[in-house]
Each structure stands twice: as C-alpha cells, then as structure tokens.
Coordinates of C-alpha atoms in Angstrom, one line a residue:
R238 CA -53.5 4.3 -2.9
P239 CA -53.4 7.8 -1.3
P240 CA -53.7 10.9 -3.4
I241 CA -50.4 11.7 -5.5
S242 CA -50.0 15.0 -3.7
S243 CA -49.4 13.3 -0.4
W244 CA -46.8 10.9 -1.6
S245 CA -43.3 11.0 -0.2
V246 CA -40.1 10.7 -2.2
E247 CA -40.0 7.0 -1.4
E248 CA -43.5 6.5 -2.7
V249 CA -42.8 8.3 -5.8
S250 CA -39.5 6.3 -6.3
N251 CA -41.7 3.1 -5.9
F252 CA -44.1 4.3 -8.6
I253 CA -41.4 5.1 -11.1
R254 CA -39.8 1.7 -10.4
E255 CA -43.2 0.1 -11.3
L256 CA -43.4 1.7 -14.8
P257 CA -42.0 -0.3 -17.7
G258 CA -38.7 1.1 -18.9
C259 CA -38.4 3.7 -16.1
Q260 CA -36.4 1.8 -13.5
D261 CA -33.1 3.3 -14.5
Y262 CA -34.5 6.7 -13.4
V263 CA -35.5 5.8 -9.8
D264 CA -32.3 7.2 -8.3
D265 CA -32.6 10.4 -10.2
F266 CA -36.1 11.0 -8.7
I267 CA -34.6 10.4 -5.2
Q268 CA -31.7 12.8 -5.9
Q269 CA -33.9 15.5 -7.1
E270 CA -36.2 15.0 -4.2
I271 CA -39.4 14.5 -6.3
D272 CA -42.4 14.0 -3.9
G273 CA -46.0 13.7 -4.9
Q274 CA -46.5 17.5 -5.1
A275 CA -43.5 17.9 -7.3
L276 CA -44.5 14.8 -9.5
L277 CA -47.8 16.5 -10.2
L278 CA -46.0 19.6 -11.5
L279 CA -43.5 17.7 -13.8
K280 CA -43.7 18.0 -17.5
E281 CA -41.8 16.1 -20.1
N282 CA -39.3 18.9 -20.8
H283 CA -38.4 19.0 -17.0
L284 CA -37.7 15.2 -17.1
V285 CA -35.8 15.3 -20.4
N286 CA -33.8 18.7 -19.8
A287 CA -33.3 18.8 -16.1
M288 CA -33.0 15.0 -15.4
G289 CA -31.5 13.9 -18.7
M290 CA -34.1 11.3 -19.3
K291 CA -35.0 9.8 -22.8
L292 CA -38.2 11.1 -24.1
G293 CA -40.0 7.7 -24.2
P294 CA -39.8 7.1 -20.5
A295 CA -40.5 10.8 -19.7
L296 CA -43.7 10.6 -21.7
K297 CA -44.8 7.4 -20.0
I298 CA -44.3 8.8 -16.5
V299 CA -46.3 12.0 -17.4
A300 CA -49.1 10.1 -19.0
K301 CA -49.3 7.7 -16.1
V302 CA -49.5 10.6 -13.6
E303 CA -52.3 12.3 -15.7
S304 CA -54.3 9.1 -15.7
I305 CA -54.3 8.7 -12.0
K306 CA -54.5 12.4 -10.9
E307 CA -57.1 13.1 -8.3
V308 CA -60.5 14.0 -9.7
P309 CA -61.8 16.9 -7.7
P310 CA -65.0 16.3 -5.7
G311 CA -68.0 17.1 -7.8
D312 CA -66.2 16.4 -11.0
V313 CA -67.0 12.7 -11.2
K314 CA -68.5 11.8 -14.5
D315 CA -71.3 9.2 -14.5

C-alpha cells in the first residue's frame, strides 16, 4: 500500500470503511475532504469535536494510523 501521505480522499474513505465500527463515518471523511496528509494530522479531539464522532471509533482510527505511519529511512529497528 502506498504511503499514507499520498492517499487520496477516496483511499482514506476505503481505509476508514475497513476499520471495525467506523463505517458510519466514511461519508464524514469524504465531506471534510480528508486525504492522506490530513489523516496524518488528525487527533482524537478533531474527530470528536469537529466531526462529531464517538470517542471509541476516533481512538481506533488514530491508533491504526499511528501503527502504519511511514517509518523514516534510517529509523528501521532491527
């Protein structure tokens, strides 16, 4: 899968759709034009306050993004 920072709004919406309990929020991500660069900047409070998400799904999304963020070259741990 390409780096998150290069994802389109459509790729982000597909990613959200795949997360358990987050399908109801796909349209919100499209309406807010969240692409990969924006997704990397999102924090739980953005999702809860600006997008009206419940805290549980917001935490899942942020945790999943953190787990697949690009590792900068040279930072790979053996």
